[in-house]
C-alpha positions as semicolon CSV with decimal commas, in nm:
position;residue;x (nm);y (nm);z (nm)
1;M;-8,949;23,146;4,891
2;S;-8,626;23,314;4,991
3;S;-8,387;23,169;5,250
4;S;-8,467;23,449;5,498
5;A;-8,840;23,376;5,477
6;K;-8,777;23,006;5,541
7;R;-8,576;23,081;5,854
8;M;-8,850;23,305;5,995
9;L;-9,115;23,035;5,933
10;L;-8,904;22,767;6,109
11;R;-8,854;22,989;6,416
12;S;-9,226;23,050;6,446
13;L;-9,302;22,677;6,438
14;I;-9,046;22,603;6,715
15;V;-9,189;22,877;6,937
16;R;-9,546;22,742;6,897
17;R;-9,433;22,380;6,984
18;N;-9,252;22,493;7,300
19;V;-9,559;22,680;7,413
20;A;-9,798;22,387;7,340
21;L;-9,595;22,129;7,536
22;P;-9,606;22,307;7,873
23;R;-9,976;22,375;7,828
24;H;-10,040;22,002;7,757
25;A;-9,830;21,891;8,057
26;G;-10,008;22,136;8,283
27;Q;-10,343;21,998;8,171
28;L;-10,232;21,643;8,263
29;V;-10,125;21,755;8,611
30;R;-10,454;21,934;8,667
31;N;-10,652;21,627;8,556
32;A;-10,457;21,402;8,797
33;S;-10,505;21,640;9,085
34;E;-10,878;21,660;9,022
35;K;-10,902;21,277;9,004
36;T;-10,711;21,232;9,328
37;S;-10,921;21,493;9,511
38;A;-11,242;21,328;9,393
39;A;-11,120;20,982;9,506
40;V;-11,021;21,113;9,851
41;S;-11,356;21,280;9,904
42;A;-11,538;20,961;9,793
43;G;-11,323;20,737;10,024
44;T;-11,203;20,508;9,742
45;P;-10,843;20,451;9,624
46;A;-10,742;20,649;9,320
47;Y;-10,548;20,356;9,175
48;K;-10,581;19,975;9,198
49;P;-10,323;19,810;9,427
50;F;-10,055;19,586;9,268
51;Q;-10,152;19,220;9,246
52;P;-9,885;18,953;9,161
53;T;-9,962;18,720;8,875
54;T;-9,976;18,349;8,970
55;V;-9,961;18,040;8,749
56;P;-10,270;17,830;8,808
57;D;-10,234;17,457;8,858
58;A;-10,331;17,261;8,549
59;K;-10,522;17,004;8,754
60;T;-10,678;17,240;9,009
61;P;-10,762;17,579;8,856
62;G;-10,712;17,875;9,084
63;K;-10,443;17,711;9,300
64;T;-10,075;17,804;9,291
65;R;-9,844;17,516;9,197
66;H;-9,535;17,474;9,417
67;S;-9,227;17,279;9,299
68;A;-9,124;16,970;9,499
69;A;-8,762;16,994;9,386
70;P;-8,640;17,198;9,686
71;I;-8,793;16,948;9,930
72;I;-8,639;16,650;9,750
73;L;-8,297;16,814;9,726
74;S;-8,306;16,910;10,093
75;T;-8,394;16,555;10,195
76;L;-8,117;16,406;9,982
77;A;-7,867;16,655;10,122
78;A;-7,970;16,564;10,477
79;V;-7,938;16,190;10,413
80;L;-7,601;16,235;10,241
81;G;-7,478;16,454;10,525
82;L;-7,584;16,194;10,782
83;Y;-7,410;15,917;10,584
84;I;-7,088;16,116;10,554
85;T;-7,099;16,194;10,925
86;Q;-7,135;15,826;11,012
87;L;-6,848;15,733;10,781
88;S;-6,629;16,003;10,933
89;L;-6,701;15,876;11,283
90;A;-6,632;15,517;11,179
91;A;-6,307;15,613;11,006
92;S;-6,175;15,829;11,287
93;K;-6,125;15,551;11,543
94;P;-6,029;15,182;11,512
95;H;-6,261;14,901;11,616
96;P;-6,271;14,863;11,996
97;D;-6,202;14,489;11,958
98;P;-5,880;14,432;11,757
99;S;-5,960;14,059;11,726
100;I;-6,228;14,141;11,466
101;R;-5,958;14,103;11,202
102;D;-5,826;13,769;11,333
103;L;-5,932;13,449;11,158
104;S;-5,988;13,276;11,490
105;A;-6,257;13,530;11,582
106;Q;-6,437;13,518;11,247
107;T;-6,722;13,273;11,220
108;D;-6,766;13,042;10,923
109;V;-7,025;13,206;10,695
110;A;-6,984;12,988;10,385
111;A;-7,333;12,840;10,426
112;R;-7,480;13,185;10,360
113;Y;-7,435;13,133;9,986
114;D;-7,694;12,856;9,980
115;E;-7,953;13,123;10,058
116;T;-7,823;13,399;9,829
117;A;-7,745;13,195;9,517
118;D;-8,050;13,301;9,316
119;N;-8,000;13,673;9,381
120;F;-7,622;13,681;9,410
121;D;-7,553;13,819;9,061
122;S;-7,800;14,103;9,102
123;E;-7,653;14,193;9,442
124;V;-7,293;14,229;9,325
125;G;-7,333;14,294;8,953
126;T;-7,372;14,672;8,964
127;S;-7,090;14,736;9,209
128;E;-6,848;14,511;9,020
129;A;-6,930;14,682;8,692
130;L;-6,875;15,029;8,840
131;M;-6,547;14,924;9,002
132;G;-6,412;14,758;8,688
133;I;-6,398;14,413;8,849
134;N;-6,540;14,251;8,535
135;K;-6,240;14,372;8,335
136;V;-6,006;14,212;8,586
137;R;-6,201;13,887;8,561
138;G;-6,161;13,901;8,186
139;R;-5,783;13,954;8,204
140;L;-5,739;13,658;8,437
141;A;-5,961;13,428;8,229
142;E;-5,758;13,513;7,919
143;Q;-5,446;13,372;8,090
144;C;-5,602;13,030;8,152
145;I;-5,454;12,748;7,947
146;G;-5,460;12,367;7,939
147;H;-5,666;12,195;8,205
148;V;-5,827;12,469;8,414
149;L;-5,967;12,435;8,767
150;E;-6,181;12,717;8,904
151;V;-6,212;12,699;9,281
152;S;-6,503;12,873;9,456
153;C;-6,672;12,921;9,119
154;G;-6,994;13,050;9,277
155;T;-7,259;13,140;9,020
156;G;-7,003;13,140;8,739
157;R;-6,926;13,509;8,715
158;N;-6,616;13,423;8,508
159;L;-6,795;13,200;8,257
160;G;-6,839;13,465;7,991
161;Y;-6,466;13,544;7,980
162;Y;-6,317;13,199;7,911
163;D;-6,207;13,130;7,556
164;V;-6,391;12,811;7,458
165;R;-6,414;12,870;7,084
166;L;-6,229;12,688;6,809
167;G;-5,854;12,724;6,853
168;S;-5,878;12,782;7,229
169;K;-5,578;12,698;7,448
170;I;-5,813;12,554;7,712
171;D;-5,855;12,175;7,713
172;S;-6,096;12,141;8,002
173;L;-6,282;12,352;8,259
174;T;-6,363;12,215;8,603
175;F;-6,581;12,429;8,831
176;V;-6,586;12,353;9,204
177;D;-6,788;12,515;9,482
178;L;-6,906;12,414;9,827
179;S;-7,258;12,547;9,765
180;A;-7,483;12,322;9,557
181;P;-7,728;12,606;9,475
182;M;-7,438;12,817;9,348
183;V;-7,317;12,534;9,124
184;E;-7,669;12,489;8,991
185;V;-7,684;12,856;8,889
186;C;-7,342;12,817;8,727
187;K;-7,467;12,524;8,520
188;K;-7,769;12,718;8,396
189;K;-7,552;13,012;8,306
190;W;-7,320;12,789;8,102
191;T;-7,615;12,650;7,908
192;A;-7,743;13,002;7,841
193;L;-7,403;13,124;7,723
194;Y;-7,271;12,824;7,532
195;G;-7,563;12,581;7,493
196;P;-7,687;12,438;7,163
197;T;-7,896;12,749;7,092
198;S;-7,609;12,995;7,152
199;G;-7,468;12,957;6,803
200;I;-7,110;12,951;6,937
201;R;-6,876;12,698;6,778
202;K;-6,686;12,555;7,071
203;K;-6,356;12,375;7,066
204;A;-6,390;12,006;6,982
205;N;-6,360;11,763;7,275
206;L;-6,370;12,047;7,528
207;V;-6,456;11,891;7,864
208;I;-6,672;12,087;8,109
209;R;-6,739;11,968;8,466
210;F;-6,946;12,119;8,748
211;L;-6,864;11,971;9,086
212;T;-7,001;12,032;9,434
213;G;-6,756;11,982;9,718
214;S;-6,502;12,141;9,949
215;A;-6,183;12,275;9,794
216;L;-6,015;12,224;10,131
217;E;-6,003;11,850;10,061
218;A;-5,875;11,633;9,782
219;M;-6,029;11,712;9,443
220;P;-6,043;11,496;9,130
221;P;-5,758;11,530;8,881
222;P;-5,819;11,679;8,537
223;P;-5,970;11,463;8,263
224;K;-5,618;11,390;8,137
225;G;-5,308;11,393;8,350
226;E;-5,268;11,421;8,724
227;K;-5,271;11,796;8,795
228;Y;-5,403;12,120;8,652
229;D;-5,219;12,370;8,434
230;T;-5,418;12,669;8,563
231;I;-5,604;12,716;8,889
232;I;-5,812;13,029;8,923
233;Q;-6,013;13,167;9,213
234;T;-6,201;13,495;9,236
235;M;-6,338;13,628;9,565
236;G;-6,292;13,304;9,757
237;L;-6,043;13,369;10,038
238;C;-6,293;13,598;10,211
239;S;-6,559;13,330;10,250
240;T;-6,365;13,025;10,370
241;A;-6,282;12,949;10,730
242;A;-5,929;12,836;10,635
243;P;-5,788;13,059;10,358
244;T;-5,424;12,952;10,392
245;K;-5,520;12,585;10,386
246;L;-5,728;12,650;10,076
247;L;-5,432;12,809;9,898
248;E;-5,205;12,522;9,999
249;N;-5,455;12,270;9,863
250;M;-5,474;12,464;9,537
251;A;-5,095;12,440;9,512
252;A;-5,119;12,067;9,576
253;H;-5,335;12,030;9,264
254;L;-5,117;12,249;9,041
255;S;-4,882;12,090;8,788
256;T;-4,520;12,075;8,898
257;T;-4,386;11,983;8,557
258;S;-4,530;12,256;8,337
259;P;-4,334;12,583;8,344
260;D;-4,656;12,766;8,252
261;A;-4,858;12,633;8,546
262;R;-5,015;12,923;8,736
263;I;-5,249;13,010;9,021
264;L;-5,452;13,325;8,950
265;L;-5,631;13,510;9,229
266;L;-5,874;13,801;9,248
267;E;-5,962;13,889;9,607
268;H;-6,082;14,176;9,824
269;G;-5,964;14,262;10,172
270;R;-5,787;14,519;10,386
271;S;-5,670;14,852;10,246
272;Y;-5,337;15,031;10,285
273;Q;-5,532;15,323;10,435
274;D;-5,592;15,301;10,812
275;W;-5,911;15,507;10,801
276;L;-6,063;15,271;10,545
277;N;-5,959;14,967;10,750
278;N;-6,141;15,119;11,046
279;I;-6,459;15,132;10,839
280;L;-6,410;14,773;10,716
281;D;-6,352;14,641;11,068
282;K;-6,662;14,811;11,209
283;S;-6,890;14,679;10,935
284;A;-6,720;14,340;10,883
285;A;-6,944;14,133;11,111
286;K;-7,268;14,267;10,964
287;H;-7,135;14,231;10,610
288;A;-7,033;13,870;10,674
289;E;-7,374;13,790;10,819
290;I;-7,556;13,931;10,515
291;H;-7,321;13,849;10,226
292;G;-7,117;13,556;10,357
293;C;-6,767;13,705;10,335
294;W;-6,516;13,876;10,564
295;F;-6,387;14,171;10,364
296;N;-6,143;14,294;10,629
297;R;-5,886;14,014;10,595
298;D;-5,523;14,087;10,516
299;I;-5,505;13,907;10,181
300;G;-5,138;13,988;10,136
301;E;-5,035;13,813;10,457
302;L;-5,252;13,510;10,379
303;V;-5,107;13,468;10,030
304;K;-4,751;13,521;10,151
305;E;-4,786;13,262;10,426
306;A;-4,941;13,001;10,198
307;A;-4,682;13,064;9,925
308;E;-4,391;13,010;10,162
309;R;-4,538;12,688;10,295
310;S;-4,622;12,553;9,948
311;G;-4,305;12,645;9,761
312;L;-4,481;12,908;9,551
313;E;-4,349;13,244;9,445
314;I;-4,550;13,559;9,380
315;V;-4,499;13,649;9,014
316;K;-4,734;13,946;9,012
317;E;-4,922;14,143;9,275
318;Q;-5,155;14,433;9,197
319;R;-5,384;14,636;9,422
320;Q;-5,670;14,864;9,327
321;H;-5,946;15,066;9,494
322;L;-5,727;15,202;9,774
323;G;-5,570;14,860;9,811
324;T;-5,891;14,667;9,884
325;T;-5,879;14,471;9,556
326;W;-5,592;14,221;9,529
327;V;-5,476;14,046;9,208
328;Y;-5,213;13,772;9,222
329;E;-5,026;13,540;8,991
330;L;-4,831;13,258;9,158
331;R;-4,618;12,971;9,033
332;F;-4,376;12,719;9,176
333;K;-4,023;12,845;9,239
334;S;-3,884;12,554;9,041
335;A;-4,142;12,371;8,836
336;A;-3,894;12,097;8,741
337;K;-3,786;12,010;9,097
338;M;-4,073;12,112;9,319
339;A;-4,320;11,838;9,409
340;V;-4,614;11,898;9,638
341;P;-4,774;11,580;9,778
342;V;-5,140;11,534;9,700
343;E;-5,381;11,257;9,773
344;A;-5,474;11,146;9,423
345;V;-5,835;11,051;9,361
346;K;-5,906;10,831;9,063
347;E;-6,192;10,918;8,836
348;E;-6,477;10,676;8,810
349;P;-6,708;10,674;8,511
350;A;-7,011;10,603;8,731
351;N;-7,275;10,865;8,805
352;A;-7,217;11,037;8,472
353;E;-7,407;11,362;8,433
354;A;-7,424;11,523;8,089
355;V;-7,399;11,899;8,078
356;E;-7,445;11,910;7,703
357;E;-7,363;11,688;7,409
358;T;-7,014;11,831;7,348
359;A;-6,909;11,783;7,710
360;A;-7,082;11,464;7,816
361;Q;-6,767;11,255;7,874
362;G;-6,624;11,487;8,139
363;S;-6,942;11,565;8,327
364;F;-7,002;11,353;8,635
365;G;-7,105;11,390;8,996
366;W;-6,849;11,311;9,263
367;R;-6,999;11,457;9,580
368;G;-7,125;11,113;9,682
369;L;-6,780;10,960;9,619
370;F;-6,638;11,161;9,912
371;G;-6,953;11,172;10,123
372;W;-7,013;11,543;10,047
373;K;-7,360;11,686;10,050
């Protein structure tokens, strides 16, 4: 076929297609019009109305399942908003009674620990872990050497951080607390951590003592010597009725001849932010009633006053968490010349109480010796 014949054939095909399309479209329009007219005359809709598709509930077929997430989020947002509002109101104005921060106006709540001993670790464990308090406890325990006295030992939250293995620089550990239930928990914790089934090889002749009594009065000397090389206290100044007297008594039991003798403190108290102090003051009484400590005390002033009266100097002072956490290291200004009088109490071998086989010689009860209960 010639090229001219091909072109003529192609043109004819295009013309036929253009004619067929309008005819087909017109037929569709006519069909739709006829269908619509018939539906109108019959009184029925020409097309079905739109119906949304729903997801049936798996447990109850035919019912629409609604998510509870918006309700939960709204409730949490409302609670959080109310809490923030209350904090803002508490932080905006100081406590109406300024004496709330004075020691003379704060009741003695030390007996509260007799009731909270069993649950104390669970109450403070999470918050201390989140705030990094356990790391601070570990750093202080690592500095303990020689004969160590822990005042206000509580349930023994520092026990796991002392180096008691072979080659340790610690010769003895003496734990003192006013609360007998707290001391009992501390004993059990020691057995769980370092008992015969722990598999830990402890330092030979390491003496461990658990004593119930007031650290405001005379305490027994270490197993050897007259005074202690290290005295440590964590979270104790907030719970005693006489914090300065307690610090002075700790200084009275600290060695005056060893240049390495130290007092180590970890405390919590007032902040360097006024708005936070307002919150602490307004919740201090309720907190003391529940937990047994006044967390709105000015720890810095208490330590400074006791140090000046005892001949101590502040070697290190650190503050964390907006100033509410206080860490101190104190020593005598002149270890060779300074002498702090102390009423020495001689050890008596009677009433021996074995903690475990490796520490039987240094374990005894002395609460009856001083009439303490």
